[in-house]
Tab-separated table of N, CA and C in Angstrom:
chain	number	residue	atom	x	y	z
X	1235	UNK	N	272.174	32.067	-38.233
X	1235	UNK	CA	271.754	32.173	-39.191
X	1235	UNK	C	270.214	32.560	-38.333
X	1236	UNK	N	269.752	33.908	-38.115
X	1236	UNK	CA	267.863	33.585	-37.623
X	1236	UNK	C	267.092	32.893	-37.742
X	1237	UNK	N	267.486	31.391	-38.023
X	1237	UNK	CA	265.624	30.638	-37.956
X	1237	UNK	C	264.808	31.117	-37.274
X	1238	UNK	N	263.526	31.059	-38.487
X	1238	UNK	CA	262.084	31.990	-37.672
X	1238	UNK	C	261.121	30.428	-38.690
X	1239	UNK	N	260.366	29.852	-37.644
X	1239	UNK	CA	259.761	28.760	-38.561
X	1239	UNK	C	258.179	29.535	-37.970
X	1240	UNK	N	257.356	29.687	-39.114
X	1240	UNK	CA	255.877	29.808	-38.308
X	1240	UNK	C	254.759	29.486	-39.601
X	1241	UNK	N	253.643	29.132	-38.771
X	1241	UNK	CA	252.283	28.608	-39.682
X	1241	UNK	C	250.904	29.847	-39.671
X	1242	UNK	N	250.331	29.434	-40.585
X	1242	UNK	CA	249.239	31.001	-40.223
X	1242	UNK	C	248.830	31.115	-38.895
X	1243	UNK	N	248.879	30.783	-38.327
X	1243	UNK	CA	248.247	30.699	-37.012
X	1243	UNK	C	249.509	31.149	-35.221
X	1244	UNK	N	250.313	30.749	-35.927
X	1244	UNK	CA	251.157	30.682	-35.096
X	1244	UNK	C	252.726	31.385	-35.295
X	1245	UNK	N	253.846	31.478	-34.317
X	1245	UNK	CA	255.373	31.625	-34.435
X	1245	UNK	C	255.832	30.412	-33.948
X	1246	UNK	N	256.245	29.465	-34.322
X	1246	UNK	CA	256.763	27.570	-33.741
X	1246	UNK	C	258.030	27.845	-32.758
X	1247	UNK	N	258.930	28.884	-34.039
X	1247	UNK	CA	260.699	28.945	-33.703
X	1247	UNK	C	261.086	29.925	-34.006
X	1248	UNK	N	261.575	30.764	-33.123
X	1248	UNK	CA	262.414	32.031	-33.183
X	1248	UNK	C	263.669	31.621	-32.593
X	1249	UNK	N	264.965	31.275	-33.381
X	1249	UNK	CA	266.281	30.653	-32.354
X	1249	UNK	C	267.691	30.910	-33.524
X	1250	UNK	N	268.408	30.774	-32.890
X	1250	UNK	CA	269.935	31.885	-33.328
X	1250	UNK	C	270.245	30.251	-33.825
X	1251	UNK	N	270.603	29.835	-34.943
X	1251	UNK	CA	271.022	28.481	-35.494
X	1251	UNK	C	272.706	28.335	-36.018
X	1252	UNK	N	273.414	27.349	-36.277
X	1252	UNK	CA	274.586	27.603	-36.971
X	1252	UNK	C	274.395	26.215	-38.162
X	1253	UNK	N	273.647	25.949	-38.086
X	1253	UNK	CA	273.414	24.539	-39.252
X	1253	UNK	C	271.559	24.473	-39.118
X	1254	UNK	N	271.037	24.200	-40.634
X	1254	UNK	CA	269.980	23.839	-40.780
X	1254	UNK	C	269.807	23.104	-42.033
X	1255	UNK	N	269.114	21.409	-41.657
X	1255	UNK	CA	269.025	20.511	-42.874
X	1255	UNK	C	267.346	20.199	-42.957
X	1256	UNK	N	267.375	20.060	-44.203
X	1256	UNK	CA	265.394	20.103	-44.266
X	1256	UNK	C	264.960	18.756	-45.579
X	1257	UNK	N	264.064	19.332	-45.925
X	1257	UNK	CA	263.756	18.310	-47.248
X	1257	UNK	C	263.621	19.079	-48.396
X	1258	UNK	N	263.740	19.521	-49.608
X	1258	UNK	CA	262.913	19.774	-50.682
X	1258	UNK	C	262.124	19.113	-51.689
X	1259	UNK	N	261.548	19.083	-52.885
X	1259	UNK	CA	261.280	18.337	-53.336
X	1259	UNK	C	262.374	17.353	-54.462
X	1260	UNK	N	263.371	17.558	-54.391
X	1260	UNK	CA	264.376	17.445	-54.980
X	1260	UNK	C	265.407	16.474	-54.165
X	1261	UNK	N	265.569	16.599	-52.940
X	1261	UNK	CA	266.450	15.608	-51.908
X	1261	UNK	C	266.687	16.857	-50.566
X	1262	UNK	N	267.381	16.195	-50.048
X	1262	UNK	CA	267.498	16.838	-49.040
X	1262	UNK	C	268.768	18.139	-48.902
X	1263	UNK	N	268.883	19.245	-48.243
X	1263	UNK	CA	269.486	19.593	-48.568
X	1263	UNK	C	270.191	20.337	-47.314
X	1264	UNK	N	271.165	21.580	-46.752
X	1264	UNK	CA	271.656	21.890	-45.507
X	1264	UNK	C	272.042	22.817	-46.130
X	1265	UNK	N	272.489	24.103	-44.522
X	1265	UNK	CA	272.689	25.486	-44.963
X	1265	UNK	C	273.518	25.644	-43.668
X	1266	UNK	N	274.940	26.666	-44.078
X	1266	UNK	CA	275.531	26.803	-42.830
X	1266	UNK	C	275.302	28.421	-43.174
X	1267	UNK	N	275.977	29.302	-42.216
X	1267	UNK	CA	275.846	30.818	-42.110
X	1267	UNK	C	275.907	31.030	-43.249
X	1268	UNK	N	276.893	30.840	-44.326
X	1268	UNK	CA	277.591	32.127	-45.358
X	1268	UNK	C	276.707	31.219	-46.381
X	1269	UNK	N	275.687	30.380	-46.156
X	1269	UNK	CA	274.784	29.701	-48.154
X	1269	UNK	C	274.516	30.702	-48.655
X	1270	UNK	N	274.410	30.418	-50.115
X	1270	UNK	CA	273.737	31.601	-50.526
X	1270	UNK	C	271.866	31.542	-50.230
X	1271	UNK	N	271.877	32.854	-50.795
X	1271	UNK	CA	270.897	33.159	-50.721
X	1271	UNK	C	269.461	32.310	-51.585
X	1272	UNK	N	269.137	31.716	-50.980
X	1272	UNK	CA	267.641	31.014	-52.067
X	1272	UNK	C	266.394	31.252	-51.898
X	1273	UNK	N	265.593	30.497	-52.468
X	1273	UNK	CA	264.335	30.178	-52.159
X	1273	UNK	C	263.882	28.918	-52.337
X	1274	UNK	N	263.151	28.445	-51.688
X	1274	UNK	CA	262.867	26.643	-52.091
X	1274	UNK	C	261.895	25.764	-51.501
X	1275	UNK	N	260.914	25.005	-51.977
X	1275	UNK	CA	259.676	24.222	-51.353
X	1275	UNK	C	259.812	23.231	-50.551
X	1276	UNK	N	259.012	23.036	-49.572
X	1276	UNK	CA	259.685	22.441	-48.877
X	1276	UNK	C	258.769	21.026	-48.780
X	1277	UNK	N	258.742	19.767	-47.854
X	1277	UNK	CA	257.939	19.162	-48.625
X	1277	UNK	C	257.930	18.172	-47.276
X	1278	UNK	N	256.214	17.762	-46.678
X	1278	UNK	CA	256.433	16.869	-45.140
X	1278	UNK	C	257.993	16.211	-44.735
X	1279	UNK	N	258.356	16.429	-43.338
X	1279	UNK	CA	259.639	15.703	-43.336
X	1279	UNK	C	260.247	16.366	-42.046
X	1280	UNK	N	261.378	15.824	-41.577
X	1280	UNK	CA	261.887	17.110	-40.254
X	1280	UNK	C	262.795	17.772	-41.012
X	1281	UNK	N	262.658	19.049	-40.358
X	1281	UNK	CA	264.024	20.491	-40.266
X	1281	UNK	C	264.536	20.138	-39.240
X	1282	UNK	N	265.964	19.757	-39.477
X	1282	UNK	CA	266.851	19.968	-38.080
X	1282	UNK	C	268.285	20.985	-38.126
X	1283	UNK	N	267.887	21.756	-37.214
X	1283	UNK	CA	268.322	22.774	-36.862
X	1283	UNK	C	269.699	22.358	-35.426
X	1284	UNK	N	270.637	23.165	-35.888
X	1284	UNK	CA	271.523	23.489	-34.374
X	1284	UNK	C	272.059	24.768	-33.663
X	1285	UNK	N	272.164	24.634	-32.289
X	1285	UNK	CA	272.081	25.992	-32.101
X	1285	UNK	C	273.455	26.435	-32.002
X	1286	UNK	N	274.000	27.342	-31.349
X	1286	UNK	CA	274.879	27.303	-31.196
X	1286	UNK	C	275.974	27.315	-29.733
X	1287	UNK	N	275.098	26.478	-29.367
X	1287	UNK	CA	276.300	25.441	-28.531
X	1287	UNK	C	275.913	24.312	-28.438
X	1288	UNK	N	275.361	23.969	-29.700
X	1288	UNK	CA	276.070	22.476	-30.486
X	1288	UNK	C	274.633	21.835	-29.957
X	1289	UNK	N	273.337	22.107	-29.190
X	1289	UNK	CA	272.447	21.321	-28.577
X	1289	UNK	C	271.620	21.046	-30.393
X	1290	UNK	N	270.902	19.836	-30.934
X	1290	UNK	CA	270.262	20.367	-32.301
X	1290	UNK	C	268.669	20.021	-31.840
X	1291	UNK	N	268.321	20.578	-32.615
X	1291	UNK	CA	266.519	20.473	-32.307
X	1291	UNK	C	265.823	20.190	-33.464
X	1292	UNK	N	264.719	19.468	-33.734
X	1292	UNK	CA	263.508	18.795	-34.615
X	1292	UNK	C	262.163	19.418	-34.727
X	1293	UNK	N	262.127	19.893	-35.857
X	1293	UNK	CA	260.678	20.288	-36.231
X	1293	UNK	C	260.348	19.288	-37.293
X	1294	UNK	N	258.699	19.100	-37.186
X	1294	UNK	CA	258.276	17.981	-37.607
X	1294	UNK	C	257.290	18.847	-38.632
X	1295	UNK	N	257.465	18.820	-40.044
X	1295	UNK	CA	256.471	20.101	-41.012
X	1295	UNK	C	255.709	19.371	-41.682
X	1296	UNK	N	254.726	20.340	-42.338
X	1296	UNK	CA	254.300	19.811	-43.357
X	1296	UNK	C	254.643	21.204	-44.403
X	1297	UNK	N	253.822	20.405	-45.323
X	1297	UNK	CA	254.474	21.158	-46.921
X	1297	UNK	C	254.213	22.792	-46.538
X	1298	UNK	N	255.701	23.135	-47.455
X	1298	UNK	CA	255.978	24.876	-47.258
X	1298	UNK	C	256.788	25.991	-48.027
X	1299	UNK	N	257.571	26.505	-47.580
X	1299	UNK	CA	258.474	27.393	-48.021
X	1299	UNK	C	259.488	27.550	-46.949
X	1300	UNK	N	260.768	27.622	-47.916
X	1300	UNK	CA	262.375	28.122	-47.082
X	1300	UNK	C	262.539	29.472	-47.839
X	1301	UNK	N	262.959	30.679	-47.329
X	1301	UNK	CA	263.419	31.500	-48.005
X	1301	UNK	C	264.409	32.006	-46.680
X	1302	UNK	N	265.642	31.969	-47.452
X	1302	UNK	CA	267.078	32.232	-47.254
X	1302	UNK	C	267.585	33.424	-47.508
X	1303	UNK	N	267.816	34.864	-46.811
X	1303	UNK	CA	268.315	36.006	-47.242
X	1303	UNK	C	269.214	36.949	-46.407
X	1304	UNK	N	270.916	36.729	-46.515
X	1304	UNK	CA	271.117	37.288	-45.457
X	1304	UNK	C	271.516	36.457	-44.665
X	1305	UNK	N	271.482	36.432	-43.186
X	1305	UNK	CA	271.896	35.902	-42.137
X	1305	UNK	C	270.133	35.523	-41.914
X	1306	UNK	N	269.259	35.538	-42.256
X	1306	UNK	CA	268.014	35.029	-41.908
X	1306	UNK	C	267.227	34.132	-42.703
X	1307	UNK	N	266.975	33.030	-42.276
X	1307	UNK	CA	265.997	32.076	-42.884
X	1307	UNK	C	264.755	31.882	-41.862
X	1308	UNK	N	263.634	32.188	-43.195
X	1308	UNK	CA	261.846	31.916	-42.901
X	1308	UNK	C	261.935	30.714	-43.544
X	1309	UNK	N	260.898	30.381	-42.344
X	1309	UNK	CA	259.881	28.893	-43.148
X	1309	UNK	C	258.297	28.904	-42.672
X	1310	UNK	N	257.979	29.004	-43.584
X	1310	UNK	CA	256.771	29.405	-43.581
X	1310	UNK	C	255.764	27.684	-43.685
X	1311	UNK	N	255.335	27.001	-43.130
X	1311	UNK	CA	254.418	26.178	-43.104
X	1311	UNK	C	253.390	25.755	-43.110
X	1312	UNK	N	252.006	24.885	-43.294
X	1312	UNK	CA	250.840	24.605	-42.737
X	1312	UNK	C	250.954	24.373	-41.652
X	1313	UNK	N	251.776	22.976	-41.080
X	1313	UNK	CA	251.768	23.030	-40.594
X	1313	UNK	C	253.333	22.111	-39.719
X	1314	UNK	N	253.343	22.337	-37.970
X	1314	UNK	CA	254.579	22.010	-37.193
X	1314	UNK	C	254.590	22.029	-35.896
X	1315	UNK	N	255.739	20.837	-35.451
X	1315	UNK	CA	255.792	19.984	-34.248
X	1315	UNK	C	256.905	20.031	-34.007
X	1316	UNK	N	257.748	21.104	-32.602
X	1316	UNK	CA	258.110	21.177	-32.150
X	1316	UNK	C	258.623	20.193	-31.098
X	1317	UNK	N	260.465	19.819	-31.199
X	1317	UNK	CA	260.883	18.838	-30.755
X	1317	UNK	C	262.468	18.836	-30.136
X	1318	UNK	N	262.742	18.858	-29.180
X	1318	UNK	CA	263.998	18.593	-28.666
X	1318	UNK	C	264.973	16.910	-28.708
X	1319	UNK	N	263.944	15.871	-28.727
X	1319	UNK	CA	264.791	15.084	-29.338
X	1319	UNK	C	263.409	14.121	-30.312
X	1320	UNK	N	264.430	13.506	-30.972
X	1320	UNK	CA	263.695	13.026	-32.723
X	1320	UNK	C	262.559	12.031	-32.161
X	1321	UNK	N	262.905	11.010	-31.346
X	1321	UNK	CA	262.865	9.257	-30.670
X	1321	UNK	C	261.171	10.384	-30.872
X	1322	UNK	N	260.417	11.657	-29.906
X	1322	UNK	CA	259.364	11.738	-29.248
X	1322	UNK	C	258.951	12.555	-30.568
X	1323	UNK	N	259.469	13.074	-31.518
X	1323	UNK	CA	258.520	13.914	-32.791
X	1323	UNK	C	257.831	12.713	-33.766
X	1324	UNK	N	257.939	11.796	-33.956
X	1324	UNK	CA	257.240	10.956	-34.838
X	1324	UNK	C	255.945	10.853	-34.098
X	1325	UNK	N	255.687	10.340	-32.772
X	1325	UNK	CA	254.004	10.415	-32.612
X	1325	UNK	C	253.639	11.696	-31.937
X	1326	UNK	N	254.442	12.836	-31.659
X	1326	UNK	CA	253.437	13.579	-31.936
X	1326	UNK	C	252.918	14.289	-32.945
X	1327	UNK	N	253.915	14.228	-34.297
X	1327	UNK	CA	253.502	14.609	-35.531
X	1327	UNK	C	251.817	14.141	-35.777
X	1328	UNK	N	252.794	12.667	-35.724
X	1328	UNK	CA	251.311	11.443	-36.030
X	1328	UNK	C	250.088	12.494	-35.195
X	1329	UNK	N	250.425	12.653	-33.924
X	1329	UNK	CA	249.106	13.034	-33.247
X	1329	UNK	C	248.676	14.566	-33.737
X	1330	UNK	N	248.943	15.489	-34.047
X	1330	UNK	CA	248.877	16.452	-34.241
X	1330	UNK	C	248.470	16.802	-35.387
X	1331	UNK	N	249.338	16.231	-35.967
X	1331	UNK	CA	248.973	16.050	-37.957
X	1331	UNK	C	247.117	15.798	-38.072
X	1332	UNK	N	247.105	14.606	-37.402
X	1332	UNK	CA	245.862	13.719	-37.754
X	1332	UNK	C	244.859	14.954	-36.920
X	1333	UNK	N	245.039	15.118	-35.733
X	1333	UNK	CA	243.994	16.446	-35.852
X	1333	UNK	C	243.804	17.356	-36.506
X	1334	UNK	N	245.097	18.358	-37.081
X	1334	UNK	CA	244.782	19.029	-38.263
X	1334	UNK	C	243.817	18.278	-39.348
X	1335	UNK	N	244.237	17.344	-39.541
X	1335	UNK	CA	243.409	16.721	-41.010
X	1335	UNK	C	242.421	16.577	-40.349
X	1336	UNK	N	241.463	15.731	-39.269
X	1336	UNK	CA	239.672	16.372	-39.090
X	1336	UNK	C	239.483	17.578	-38.973
X	1337	UNK	N	240.238	18.364	-38.107
X	1337	UNK	CA	239.800	19.860	-38.288
X	1337	UNK	C	239.402	20.317	-39.498
X	1338	UNK	N	240.944	20.038	-40.841
X	1338	UNK	CA	240.128	20.414	-42.273
X	1338	UNK	C	239.558	19.299	-42.912
X	1339	UNK	N	239.069	18.261	-42.372
X	1339	UNK	CA	237.659	17.660	-43.318
X	1339	UNK	C	236.418	18.651	-43.053
X	1340	UNK	N	236.003	18.689	-41.283
X	1340	UNK	CA	234.839	19.280	-40.758
X	1340	UNK	C	234.902	20.507	-41.775
X	1341	UNK	N	235.979	21.446	-41.952
X	1341	UNK	CA	235.412	22.907	-42.248
X	1341	UNK	C	235.040	22.379	-43.770
X	1342	UNK	N	235.608	21.177	-44.365
X	1342	UNK	CA	235.256	21.474	-46.268
X	1342	UNK	C	233.648	20.539	-45.768
X	1343	UNK	N	233.274	19.827	-44.640
X	1343	UNK	CA	232.116	19.245	-44.517
X	1343	UNK	C	230.785	20.515	-43.968
X	1344	UNK	N	231.521	21.613	-43.198
X	1344	UNK	CA	230.589	22.705	-43.108
X	1344	UNK	C	230.232	23.607	-44.854
X	1345	UNK	N	231.416	23.589	-44.983
X	1345	UNK	CA	231.589	24.699	-46.197
X	1345	UNK	C	230.815	24.169	-47.426
X	1346	UNK	N	231.078	22.554	-47.668
X	1346	UNK	CA	229.920	22.022	-48.220
X	1346	UNK	C	228.402	22.184	-48.319
X	1347	UNK	N	228.192	22.061	-47.094
X	1347	UNK	CA	226.552	22.281	-45.960
X	1347	UNK	C	226.092	23.595	-46.404
X	1348	UNK	N	227.117	24.803	-46.404
X	1348	UNK	CA	226.916	25.934	-46.657
X	1348	UNK	C	226.639	25.881	-47.904
X	1349	UNK	N	227.014	25.974	-48.643
X	1349	UNK	CA	226.988	26.216	-50.501
X	1349	UNK	C	225.651	25.578	-51.054
X	1350	UNK	N	225.484	24.030	-50.335
X	1350	UNK	CA	224.379	23.622	-50.827
X	1350	UNK	C	223.147	23.950	-50.501
X	1351	UNK	N	223.332	24.577	-49.077
X	1351	UNK	CA	222.445	25.657	-48.818
X	1351	UNK	C	221.778	27.030	-49.464
X	1352	UNK	N	223.071	27.216	-49.900
X	1352	UNK	CA	222.706	28.604	-50.780
X	1352	UNK	C	222.109	28.139	-51.852
X	1353	UNK	N	222.501	27.310	-52.741
X	1353	UNK	CA	221.870	26.971	-53.713
X	1353	UNK	C	220.487	26.391	-53.769
X	1354	UNK	N	220.261	25.425	-52.553
X	1354	UNK	CA	218.767	25.272	-52.534
X	1354	UNK	C	217.910	26.670	-52.210
X	1355	UNK	N	218.473	27.449	-51.700
X	1355	UNK	CA	218.260	29.053	-51.648
X	1355	UNK	C	217.468	29.979	-53.064
X	1356	UNK	N	218.882	29.995	-53.684
X	1356	UNK	CA	218.622	30.216	-54.817
X	1356	UNK	C	217.584	29.273	-55.855
X	1357	UNK	N	217.483	28.435	-55.768
X	1357	UNK	CA	216.492	27.547	-56.966
X	1357	UNK	C	215.073	27.825	-56.371
X	1358	UNK	N	214.976	28.067	-55.077
X	1358	UNK	CA	213.304	28.420	-54.097
X	1358	UNK	C	213.267	29.988	-54.585
X	1359	UNK	N	214.603	31.108	-55.178
X	1359	UNK	CA	213.778	32.289	-55.220
X	1359	UNK	C	213.352	32.179	-56.429
X	1360	UNK	N	214.379	31.581	-57.416
X	1360	UNK	CA	213.774	31.457	-58.846
X	1360	UNK	C	212.219	30.511	-59.151
X	1361	UNK	N	211.808	29.894	-58.450
X	1361	UNK	CA	210.680	29.185	-58.131
X	1361	UNK	C	209.492	30.601	-57.683
X	1362	UNK	N	209.815	31.074	-56.944
X	1362	UNK	CA	209.237	32.527	-56.260
X	1362	UNK	C	208.868	33.663	-57.284
X	1363	UNK	N	210.081	33.927	-57.868
X	1363	UNK	CA	209.834	35.130	-58.564
X	1363	UNK	C	210.769	34.530	-59.943
X	1364	UNK	N	209.350	34.395	-60.441
X	1364	UNK	CA	209.682	34.021	-62.369
X	1364	UNK	C	209.917	34.816	-63.081
């Protein structure tokens, strides 16, 4: 299967895989190359894949969607962290997702300031032009 993991800003992984394991809202599931086509939501967790040479890889993912169609598996997520070692993944996920959360908080704060400024501007226009 061709496994592709993408975020809104980059392709995290594009590889041939012989096995994939991920977490959906109703529990973990696995798939092999002849698995039926389907679409599912993914919950935050670890997506595990096995390459053709038997090596396992791991992707820490934020919520997203998995689509399997034929031999193509597309995983679209908000955030992802790639690692060859499960032991290293936990710390990297915490660091990367914490950074993403802080950036999102700053963006929401900036948007709130812009909205407040526009409201003040419109209120001033109403006072100036009755």
